[in-house]
XYZ file of C-alpha atoms in Angstrom:
685
model
C -33.860 -23.445 -16.861
C -35.102 -26.370 -14.775
C -33.436 -25.750 -11.418
C -34.198 -29.266 -10.185
C -32.363 -30.812 -13.151
C -29.428 -28.470 -12.622
C -28.978 -29.614 -9.032
C -29.352 -33.268 -10.049
C -26.454 -32.785 -12.461
C -24.339 -30.882 -9.933
C -24.943 -33.558 -7.310
C -22.831 -35.946 -9.423
C -19.701 -33.786 -9.129
C -18.334 -35.689 -6.132
C -18.419 -38.918 -8.205
C -15.996 -37.493 -10.763
C -12.353 -38.337 -10.114
C -9.895 -35.472 -10.030
C -7.804 -37.236 -12.690
C -10.728 -37.304 -15.134
C -11.580 -33.708 -14.384
C -8.011 -32.586 -15.079
C -7.859 -34.561 -18.327
C -11.140 -33.070 -19.473
C -10.141 -29.524 -18.622
C -6.927 -30.007 -20.600
C -8.985 -31.069 -23.599
C -8.003 -34.764 -23.424
C -10.386 -37.722 -23.473
C -10.406 -40.572 -20.956
C -9.651 -44.008 -22.429
C -11.121 -46.302 -19.797
C -14.610 -47.588 -20.519
C -15.129 -47.945 -16.781
C -15.082 -44.176 -16.557
C -18.080 -43.764 -18.857
C -20.404 -43.011 -15.924
C -18.048 -40.314 -14.707
C -17.678 -38.941 -18.228
C -21.434 -38.719 -18.602
C -21.741 -36.910 -15.265
C -18.974 -34.497 -16.231
C -20.495 -33.760 -19.632
C -23.838 -33.064 -18.000
C -22.258 -30.414 -15.800
C -20.164 -28.887 -18.601
C -23.262 -28.504 -20.775
C -25.522 -27.050 -18.107
C -27.222 -23.797 -19.117
C -26.249 -21.050 -16.703
C -28.088 -18.343 -18.654
C -29.869 -17.908 -21.957
C -26.587 -17.518 -23.830
C -23.991 -19.289 -21.656
C -23.255 -22.858 -20.606
C -21.126 -24.044 -17.696
C -18.008 -24.750 -19.780
C -17.895 -21.263 -21.328
C -15.042 -18.965 -20.362
C -17.484 -16.056 -20.239
C -20.846 -16.224 -18.504
C -23.290 -13.539 -19.606
C -26.596 -13.181 -17.779
C -28.516 -11.307 -20.472
C -31.979 -11.950 -19.050
C -31.060 -10.369 -15.726
C -29.502 -7.418 -17.550
C -32.669 -6.785 -19.559
C -34.807 -6.745 -16.420
C -32.521 -4.474 -14.432
C -32.075 -0.727 -14.457
C -30.232 0.626 -17.493
C -27.949 2.579 -15.181
C -26.218 -0.627 -14.039
C -22.985 -1.371 -15.915
C -23.045 -4.304 -18.355
C -19.983 -5.747 -16.604
C -22.171 -6.425 -13.579
C -23.853 -9.205 -15.577
C -20.729 -11.006 -16.788
C -18.034 -13.321 -15.459
C -14.896 -13.703 -17.578
C -12.959 -16.560 -16.001
C -9.957 -15.884 -18.254
C -9.343 -12.815 -16.098
C -7.993 -15.120 -13.358
C -5.198 -17.080 -15.117
C -3.338 -18.097 -11.950
C -6.198 -20.081 -10.425
C -5.806 -23.798 -11.341
C -8.497 -25.078 -13.721
C -10.004 -27.621 -11.274
C -10.471 -24.838 -8.731
C -12.061 -22.570 -11.357
C -14.454 -25.491 -11.931
C -15.288 -25.571 -8.205
C -15.787 -21.824 -8.104
C -18.122 -22.024 -11.091
C -20.113 -24.668 -9.217
C -20.380 -22.404 -6.176
C -21.358 -19.330 -8.218
C -24.030 -21.235 -10.126
C -25.497 -22.746 -6.966
C -25.525 -19.407 -5.134
C -27.320 -17.801 -8.089
C -30.086 -20.418 -7.848
C -30.456 -21.136 -4.134
C -32.781 -19.029 -1.965
C -31.029 -16.654 0.416
C -32.450 -18.509 3.397
C -30.287 -21.529 2.476
C -27.142 -19.465 2.090
C -27.128 -17.268 5.181
C -28.550 -18.021 8.592
C -29.821 -14.503 9.190
C -31.643 -14.415 5.850
C -35.307 -15.380 5.795
C -36.055 -14.501 2.179
C -36.835 -17.327 -0.205
C -35.730 -15.294 -3.210
C -32.280 -15.712 -4.732
C -29.618 -13.026 -4.950
C -29.630 -10.677 -7.909
C -26.874 -11.421 -10.410
C -25.437 -7.905 -10.167
C -24.972 -8.405 -6.423
C -23.251 -11.755 -6.905
C -20.829 -10.476 -9.538
C -19.570 -7.794 -7.143
C -18.927 -10.365 -4.418
C -17.469 -13.150 -6.541
C -15.328 -10.983 -8.825
C -13.617 -9.607 -5.733
C -13.246 -13.171 -4.414
C -11.825 -14.438 -7.702
C -9.279 -11.598 -7.708
C -8.249 -12.599 -4.195
C -7.782 -16.275 -5.077
C -5.895 -15.277 -8.230
C -3.492 -13.207 -6.104
C -2.890 -16.074 -3.670
C -2.140 -18.558 -6.447
C 0.039 -16.009 -8.243
C 2.099 -15.678 -5.042
C 2.277 -19.468 -4.691
C 3.437 -19.812 -8.316
C 6.136 -17.188 -7.718
C 7.316 -19.132 -4.667
C 7.112 -22.745 -5.897
C 6.556 -22.714 -9.652
C 3.484 -23.389 -11.779
C 3.953 -27.176 -11.963
C 4.165 -27.609 -8.199
C 1.043 -25.500 -7.687
C -0.823 -27.375 -10.429
C 0.068 -30.762 -8.906
C -0.683 -29.871 -5.303
C -3.710 -27.592 -5.533
C -6.627 -29.268 -7.286
C -9.325 -28.102 -4.876
C -9.930 -25.182 -2.540
C -9.730 -27.807 0.204
C -5.977 -27.978 -0.460
C -5.512 -24.385 0.736
C -4.517 -24.188 4.389
C -4.861 -21.245 6.717
C -1.133 -20.500 6.372
C -1.522 -20.168 2.598
C -4.126 -17.438 3.073
C -2.123 -15.687 5.780
C 1.295 -15.712 4.084
C 0.418 -15.443 0.402
C -2.095 -12.616 0.782
C 0.847 -10.236 1.135
C 0.680 -7.472 -1.453
C -3.086 -7.769 -1.910
C -4.498 -4.290 -1.250
C -8.204 -3.650 -0.870
C -10.627 -1.391 0.953
C -12.633 -2.577 3.926
C -15.726 -2.420 1.730
C -14.234 -4.921 -0.747
C -13.012 -7.096 2.115
C -16.597 -7.270 3.345
C -17.741 -8.436 -0.102
C -15.120 -11.214 -0.136
C -15.943 -12.363 3.378
C -19.626 -12.368 2.536
C -18.879 -14.651 -0.426
C -16.786 -16.872 1.865
C -19.916 -17.411 3.929
C -21.613 -19.073 0.955
C -18.897 -21.758 0.832
C -20.115 -22.998 4.223
C -23.769 -23.338 3.158
C -25.023 -26.870 3.768
C -25.971 -27.754 0.190
C -22.761 -26.318 -1.277
C -20.655 -28.368 1.160
C -22.665 -31.485 0.296
C -22.299 -31.035 -3.457
C -18.808 -29.574 -3.836
C -16.527 -29.980 -0.818
C -15.800 -33.111 1.208
C -14.685 -31.066 4.220
C -15.116 -27.597 5.632
C -12.923 -24.925 4.057
C -10.635 -22.740 6.138
C -11.367 -19.183 4.991
C -9.980 -16.588 7.437
C -11.007 -12.945 7.645
C -8.768 -10.775 5.498
C -7.727 -8.683 8.489
C -6.130 -11.868 9.896
C -3.913 -12.256 6.824
C -1.089 -10.158 5.380
C -3.468 -8.466 2.955
C -3.556 -4.675 3.297
C -7.102 -3.633 4.178
C -7.572 0.127 4.195
C -10.629 1.971 5.387
C -13.087 2.784 2.621
C -13.485 6.474 1.908
C -16.881 7.285 3.305
C -18.751 9.805 1.255
C -21.433 11.849 2.898
C -24.461 10.602 1.010
C -26.583 13.038 2.958
C -24.877 15.968 1.252
C -27.215 18.285 -0.579
C -26.899 21.323 -2.800
C -26.413 24.481 -0.726
C -29.534 26.626 -0.643
C -28.069 29.461 -2.697
C -26.851 26.999 -5.352
C -30.219 25.231 -5.474
C -32.005 28.575 -5.854
C -29.688 29.869 -8.554
C -29.480 26.678 -10.630
C -33.261 26.207 -10.479
C -33.948 29.799 -11.483
C -31.391 29.976 -14.299
C -32.315 26.549 -15.677
C -35.946 27.638 -15.778
C -34.937 30.902 -17.457
C -32.899 29.122 -20.148
C -35.774 26.745 -20.951
C -38.431 29.474 -20.977
C -36.264 31.712 -23.144
C -35.651 28.865 -25.615
C -39.316 27.903 -25.963
C -40.415 31.527 -26.271
C -38.001 32.108 -29.149
C -39.440 29.079 -30.960
C -43.027 30.145 -30.344
C -43.742 27.107 -28.164
C -46.282 27.750 -25.417
C -44.695 28.060 -21.982
C -46.557 26.227 -19.223
C -44.635 27.698 -16.289
C -46.171 31.172 -16.243
C -44.191 32.135 -13.154
C -40.897 31.534 -14.957
C -42.235 33.455 -17.942
C -42.984 36.467 -15.759
C -39.633 36.211 -13.978
C -37.769 36.961 -17.216
C -38.345 40.616 -16.412
C -36.309 41.751 -13.430
C -34.562 38.384 -13.361
C -32.437 38.320 -10.183
C -29.401 36.500 -11.621
C -26.869 37.275 -14.337
C -27.321 35.296 -17.567
C -25.294 37.411 -20.007
C -22.280 35.083 -19.930
C -24.211 31.893 -20.651
C -24.084 32.216 -24.436
C -27.840 32.391 -24.997
C -28.467 32.701 -28.736
C -31.243 34.384 -30.669
C -32.582 31.254 -32.345
C -35.680 30.382 -34.322
C -36.878 27.298 -36.195
C -34.647 28.260 -39.115
C -31.558 27.924 -36.926
C -32.783 24.733 -35.249
C -33.694 22.946 -38.487
C -30.554 24.077 -40.308
C -28.377 22.901 -37.444
C -30.312 19.625 -37.296
C -29.757 19.044 -41.017
C -26.056 19.787 -40.542
C -25.813 17.140 -37.804
C -27.907 14.542 -39.639
C -26.022 14.829 -42.926
C -22.773 14.556 -40.996
C -23.931 11.239 -39.511
C -24.714 9.672 -42.862
C -28.428 10.447 -43.255
C -29.572 10.928 -46.862
C -31.066 14.389 -47.356
C -34.612 13.107 -47.886
C -34.354 10.894 -44.796
C -33.060 13.787 -42.687
C -36.101 15.892 -43.620
C -38.239 13.635 -41.400
C -36.547 15.031 -38.308
C -37.115 18.708 -39.121
C -39.953 20.898 -37.961
C -40.494 22.190 -41.510
C -38.247 22.056 -44.567
C -39.191 25.637 -45.380
C -37.330 26.733 -42.249
C -33.916 25.861 -43.691
C -31.634 28.862 -44.080
C -30.169 27.513 -47.329
C -31.322 25.586 -50.377
C -28.077 23.650 -50.439
C -28.148 19.983 -49.508
C -24.614 19.527 -48.206
C -23.038 19.925 -44.778
C -20.937 22.830 -46.021
C -24.055 24.723 -47.083
C -25.656 24.282 -43.664
C -22.536 25.393 -41.826
C -22.131 28.378 -44.105
C -25.705 29.466 -43.438
C -25.177 29.245 -39.675
C -21.898 31.167 -39.897
C -23.674 33.902 -41.794
C -26.610 33.973 -39.376
C -24.383 34.469 -36.322
C -21.596 36.339 -38.098
C -19.130 33.799 -36.742
C -16.423 31.507 -38.090
C -18.116 28.492 -36.519
C -21.799 29.188 -36.063
C -22.643 25.504 -35.690
C -20.363 25.282 -32.630
C -22.208 28.208 -31.036
C -25.538 26.476 -31.623
C -24.163 23.182 -30.302
C -23.003 24.783 -27.049
C -26.288 26.641 -26.641
C -28.470 23.583 -27.229
C -26.290 21.568 -24.850
C -27.004 24.198 -22.167
C -30.741 24.042 -22.876
C -30.712 20.251 -22.706
C -28.737 20.156 -19.462
C -31.146 22.724 -18.005
C -34.064 20.496 -18.970
C -32.377 17.413 -17.537
C -31.638 19.231 -14.282
C -35.225 20.456 -13.852
C -36.653 16.988 -14.542
C -34.170 15.189 -12.298
C -34.411 17.772 -9.515
C -38.182 18.036 -9.357
C -39.159 14.415 -9.889
C -36.821 13.135 -7.212
C -36.223 10.104 -9.414
C -33.382 7.714 -8.843
C -30.883 7.540 -11.737
C -32.235 4.108 -12.667
C -35.699 5.605 -13.082
C -34.431 8.570 -15.099
C -32.820 6.102 -17.501
C -36.274 4.776 -18.355
C -37.668 8.136 -19.523
C -38.252 8.287 -23.262
C -39.037 11.594 -24.902
C -41.062 9.929 -27.653
C -43.666 8.837 -25.110
C -46.460 11.304 -24.267
C -47.192 12.422 -20.745
C -49.994 10.497 -19.085
C -52.705 12.490 -17.369
C -53.862 11.229 -13.998
C -56.470 13.034 -11.886
C -56.066 16.038 -14.146
C -52.299 16.206 -13.567
C -49.705 15.448 -16.291
C -47.331 12.671 -15.231
C -44.102 11.120 -16.486
C -44.353 7.342 -16.640
C -41.240 5.362 -15.729
C -40.525 2.279 -13.631
C -39.655 2.030 -9.955
C -36.663 -0.308 -9.882
C -35.821 -0.391 -6.199
C -37.711 -0.771 -2.911
C -40.825 -1.066 -4.994
C -43.412 -1.591 -2.269
C -42.245 1.474 -0.349
C -41.867 3.703 -3.359
C -45.138 2.809 -5.024
C -46.941 4.294 -2.067
C -45.978 7.730 -3.372
C -45.428 7.430 -7.119
C -46.678 4.084 -8.489
C -44.547 4.495 -11.647
C -46.002 7.975 -12.261
C -44.169 11.177 -11.408
C -46.132 14.396 -11.191
C -45.069 17.054 -13.694
C -44.974 20.585 -12.361
C -45.233 23.277 -15.080
C -41.449 23.736 -15.202
C -41.027 20.033 -15.979
C -43.571 20.150 -18.805
C -41.527 22.950 -20.365
C -38.282 21.057 -19.756
C -39.660 17.993 -21.534
C -40.836 20.091 -24.481
C -37.396 21.682 -24.816
C -35.669 18.299 -24.585
C -37.983 16.857 -27.246
C -36.939 19.542 -29.731
C -33.272 18.702 -29.208
C -33.819 14.933 -29.116
C -34.886 15.044 -32.775
C -31.465 16.426 -33.639
C -29.862 13.555 -31.738
C -32.299 10.948 -33.153
C -32.379 9.571 -29.644
C -35.541 9.109 -27.572
C -33.761 8.689 -24.225
C -33.693 11.666 -21.873
C -30.320 10.556 -20.498
C -28.438 10.554 -23.793
C -25.147 11.963 -24.989
C -24.831 15.051 -27.172
C -24.000 13.106 -30.333
C -26.437 12.210 -33.109
C -27.176 8.515 -33.651
C -25.545 7.364 -36.898
C -27.833 6.503 -39.800
C -28.975 2.920 -39.306
C -27.566 2.843 -35.771
C -29.293 2.114 -32.484
C -29.809 5.024 -30.058
C -28.195 4.576 -26.668
C -28.193 6.333 -23.326
C -25.462 7.348 -20.923
C -23.449 4.706 -19.091
C -24.050 3.770 -15.451
C -22.650 7.027 -14.049
C -24.096 9.089 -16.865
C -26.108 11.512 -14.758
C -22.967 12.849 -13.083
C -21.401 14.072 -16.334
C -24.118 16.519 -17.482
C -24.736 17.683 -13.910
C -21.067 18.522 -13.410
C -20.989 20.439 -16.696
C -24.178 22.272 -15.748
C -22.971 23.326 -12.310
C -19.619 24.348 -13.753
C -21.357 26.698 -16.191
C -24.177 27.996 -13.971
C -22.408 28.315 -10.606
C -18.657 28.284 -11.392
C -17.857 30.040 -8.121
C -19.426 27.175 -6.132
C -18.500 24.282 -8.410
C -15.470 23.058 -6.444
C -17.596 22.680 -3.309
C -20.254 20.498 -4.944
C -19.796 16.742 -4.661
C -21.917 15.245 -7.413
C -23.190 11.758 -6.668
C -26.181 9.901 -8.191
C -28.688 10.714 -5.424
C -27.642 14.345 -4.908
C -30.750 15.887 -6.476
C -33.153 13.441 -4.845
C -31.744 14.169 -1.384
C -31.649 17.903 -2.104
C -35.359 17.833 -2.946
C -36.193 15.977 0.278
C -34.028 18.380 2.279
C -35.697 21.457 0.782
C -39.119 20.002 1.597
C -38.046 19.493 5.204
C -36.959 23.146 5.290
C -40.349 24.206 3.971
C -42.033 21.980 6.554
C -40.200 23.923 9.272
C -41.536 27.185 7.905
C -38.407 28.372 6.118
C -39.275 30.145 2.867
C -39.418 28.323 -0.442
C -36.312 29.267 -2.353
C -37.656 28.398 -5.792
C -41.120 28.698 -7.262
C -40.660 25.218 -8.778
C -40.252 23.760 -5.285
C -43.513 25.341 -4.171
C -45.272 23.923 -7.241
C -43.821 20.484 -6.508
C -44.816 20.396 -2.848
C -48.364 21.544 -3.473
C -48.983 19.412 -6.558
C -47.460 16.160 -5.264
C -49.222 16.481 -1.932
C -52.603 17.003 -3.573
C -51.979 14.299 -6.194
C -51.088 11.697 -3.570
C -54.382 12.356 -1.813
C -56.428 12.335 -5.025
C -54.914 9.056 -6.198
C -55.917 7.405 -2.887
C -52.614 5.791 -1.991
C -53.681 4.941 1.498
C -52.639 8.219 3.092
C -54.783 10.505 5.173
C -57.541 12.384 3.385
C -55.521 15.494 4.148
C -52.939 16.654 1.643
C -49.459 15.320 2.380
C -47.278 17.820 4.205
C -43.938 18.856 2.732
C -42.164 16.886 5.441
C -44.160 13.731 4.671
C -43.228 13.989 1.002
C -39.591 14.465 2.030
C -39.746 11.307 4.132
C -41.234 9.325 1.250
C -38.441 10.531 -1.030
C -35.543 9.888 1.311
C -36.632 6.815 3.269
C -36.969 6.614 7.032
C -33.266 6.274 7.874
C -31.912 9.080 5.727
C -34.990 11.225 6.393
C -33.885 11.713 10.000
C -30.505 13.019 8.849
C -31.938 15.335 6.196
C -34.644 16.664 8.518
C -32.028 17.299 11.206
C -29.899 19.142 8.647
C -32.929 21.326 7.848
C -33.566 21.935 11.558
C -29.975 23.065 12.035
C -30.453 25.450 9.107
C -33.570 26.870 10.737
C -31.714 27.405 14.006
C -28.753 28.972 12.218
C -31.058 31.329 10.297
C -32.638 32.627 13.490
C -29.795 32.555 16.005
C -26.431 32.848 14.238
C -24.495 35.582 16.088
C -22.355 36.250 13.017
C -25.217 36.630 10.516
C -26.707 39.838 9.143
C -30.050 40.974 10.583
C -32.109 43.859 9.214
C -34.331 46.114 11.304
C -34.163 48.351 14.342
C -34.019 45.287 16.556
C -31.598 43.501 14.253
C -28.526 44.709 16.105
C -30.208 44.060 19.448
C -31.030 40.499 18.376
C -27.477 39.984 17.147
C -26.000 41.198 20.454
C -28.297 38.915 22.423
C -27.160 35.957 20.318
C -23.521 36.925 20.823
C -23.988 36.877 24.605
C -25.753 33.513 24.508
C -23.101 31.942 22.286
C -20.175 33.415 24.218
C -21.372 31.545 27.291
C -21.556 28.226 25.473
C -18.265 28.759 23.646
C -16.528 29.596 26.914
C -17.561 26.112 28.030
C -15.707 24.635 25.074
C -18.495 24.208 22.523
C -18.034 25.261 18.898
C -20.680 27.318 17.159
C -21.732 24.343 15.027
C -22.080 22.156 18.122
C -24.354 24.786 19.666
C -26.537 24.835 16.541
C -26.698 21.033 16.649
C -27.730 21.063 20.314
C -30.376 23.732 19.699
C -31.827 21.681 16.863
C -31.851 18.543 19.020
C -33.781 20.482 21.689
C -36.461 21.465 19.196
C -35.477 25.102 18.790
C -35.869 25.095 15.002
C -38.503 27.822 15.157
C -40.908 28.289 12.304
C -39.690 31.279 10.328
C -42.256 33.412 8.554
C -42.112 34.080 4.870
C -40.743 37.616 5.149
C -39.437 38.041 8.682
C -39.951 37.288 12.358
C -41.555 39.482 14.969
C -39.484 40.751 17.881
C -42.393 42.500 19.601
C -43.276 41.720 23.215
C -39.839 40.365 24.043
C -39.495 39.508 27.711
C -36.106 37.828 27.967
C -32.762 37.604 26.252
C -33.441 34.220 24.737
C -37.011 33.489 23.605
C -37.256 30.219 21.706
C -40.922 30.705 20.806
C -40.733 33.920 18.822
C -44.126 34.522 17.194
C -44.435 35.136 13.474
C -47.082 37.285 11.796
C -46.057 36.522 8.234
C -47.359 39.637 6.531
C -45.682 42.171 4.286
C -45.630 44.626 7.198
C -43.226 42.318 9.053
C -40.158 44.168 7.828
C -37.789 46.789 9.231
C -39.288 49.541 7.053
C -42.806 49.106 8.448
C -42.270 47.750 11.937
C -39.555 48.405 14.503
C -40.116 44.953 15.986
C -39.340 43.115 12.756
C -36.108 41.181 12.379
C -35.245 39.836 8.933
C -32.536 37.226 8.455
C -30.584 36.062 5.432
C -32.914 33.049 5.225
C -35.699 35.430 4.194
C -33.857 36.822 1.165
C -35.613 34.515 -1.361
C -39.048 35.588 -0.134
C -38.206 39.290 -0.260
C -36.716 38.829 -3.707
C -40.017 37.261 -4.762
C -41.941 40.214 -3.264
C -39.777 42.639 -5.230
C -40.050 40.790 -8.560
C -43.819 40.211 -8.274
C -44.572 43.839 -7.504
C -42.206 45.242 -10.127
C -44.085 43.142 -12.657
C -47.288 44.981 -11.700
C -45.521 48.335 -11.875
C -44.114 47.630 -15.338
C -47.503 46.561 -16.670
C -48.236 50.268 -17.117
C -51.585 50.296 -15.317
C -52.604 53.600 -13.680
C -54.924 52.216 -11.007
C -54.378 52.264 -7.253
C -52.869 48.755 -7.245
C -49.867 50.063 -9.163
C -49.107 52.574 -6.411
C -49.352 49.841 -3.789
C -47.132 47.567 -5.863
C -44.496 50.294 -6.232
C -44.563 50.913 -2.488
C -44.188 47.188 -1.781
C -41.365 46.865 -4.321
C -39.501 49.785 -2.742
C -39.879 48.251 0.712
C -38.613 44.917 -0.576
C -35.661 46.634 -2.235
C -34.729 48.403 1.004
C -34.929 45.136 2.958
C -32.743 43.385 0.389
C -30.275 46.275 0.423
C -30.031 46.103 4.221
C -29.099 42.419 3.899
C -26.597 43.104 1.116
C -28.670 41.201 -1.429
C -29.616 43.952 -3.879
């Protein structure tokens, strides 16, 4: 599209008489030869290309090129205008609005808004949000005018937006209900109508476009969602652990090598219940038979379906029909509908894989949409990486990832599990629905809000008792990851082994890949800031600081150890004084965090030795296994230390169960018993 030619054509609009424009829009031809110059100018505008597939006169404008370049998570409707959706707006005014929309899509921002200095134009998806809301508003006003005066009167008297007076906006906005957020979009679009070039080309005089709050439109406050919300620590720990367990269990049953050795070891003495999850005893025979069942059901010829199996010899039946496959699965699981059992199980495995990948890459949804399971991992500096595309804030984000996301061992396993299931779906996209692509069809991914659906299902199955308290939004996992890194930066224990892998590996990788950071490995807090951005980072770090304060000073929490009760009583006295002054407990935590009292907790406990006053904000930490109520009377262990003590117990029980008779086994048993007693004292065993 030659932008200069477009504006040359649009410049002629003011030469076209309203009578000719109306005739043309009604499909009638002008008879006067003297109007040939006007006709030519009009035809030029009507035939202008607005996109690769749409011209100015089309009822539907589709910006396909912009759609192809944008993130797949953005709805297709964000790249279309259907002007038939606004039947009450007179045709000449639709023509004017088309002119404005086209010009705004081409002009640099600096020409459209005084405060803008960018010479780039607006993205189409941003413009559609603003102008669709504006078109709905104009349609409502003209609908009200038609109801009051009739269609003919409106058609005769309103042939330009210049014909609308302030009173029309004020009076005939009645009944138009929007949120303040939508009102802002409309008023932002109104600002474009006053841009110098748009006034020169389209309007002979300045339009009167009042703020919606000054009209009879009903503007309600937008519901503000807390986009700094994160998964609660116990939910994060449990979902991470169980998802890793499900994946490891699945790969082990298929004989696929497990990369995450920690998760493999955790299968013994696993701290969470998994009996109700419906984990099946599967092998390649079950997987391939179920795959054949799905493929035949979607129209694949038998010989074509064989291409998607691991090995034809795995099939549990020699039959080549759907009924034979289903019968074999029923027999294998001694169930009336064995294929349904397998479907539910594989859906759980896939959601577990999706969760691990989304949680521990910190990717935005738009970046997750780009992941294809048929593409191999790319090794960089000896570390396997997922390759995707940064779609937003590219300069900032590239400083950490540069289109490559480090794969911790758990993610490698998650990808391998997802790849097995993706063959059944004949769909290379990670973010894809459960269904199998029909024979001859094109694979597709989830819609714009697709990540929310599998996450909700996963949380509902894994943590049903907490599900109602979880608000799932697209950036939930990304912000949770940043928040957990801020916690770790404050010295609070890691609550998942995957998180520890992520922090260590990403920090080292960022240094090795020479992204302009210090030669020192990035700290957990620095990684958290890169993930969340400077503005939100302050909120998430503060949330972590409040957690650290709460863990150490909550007067209502459980504390283990001889000094546990003493510590609790001291905290009660401190808090009673503040609460008597009218402060709530949460306000006190907030104030403590603001004053820098988020002390660095040790991995297993905090030392209460050498205390000199009732309130010591610089409690030292020794960090060893002996820092526990069993070994040391000065130790105080809080609920925040439960994950670390659980890790101590599991690690040492693994040594005990290995069957070795050397001295290390005795030490491991002693350590495991101590850990068990600490956990019991906190009510966590």
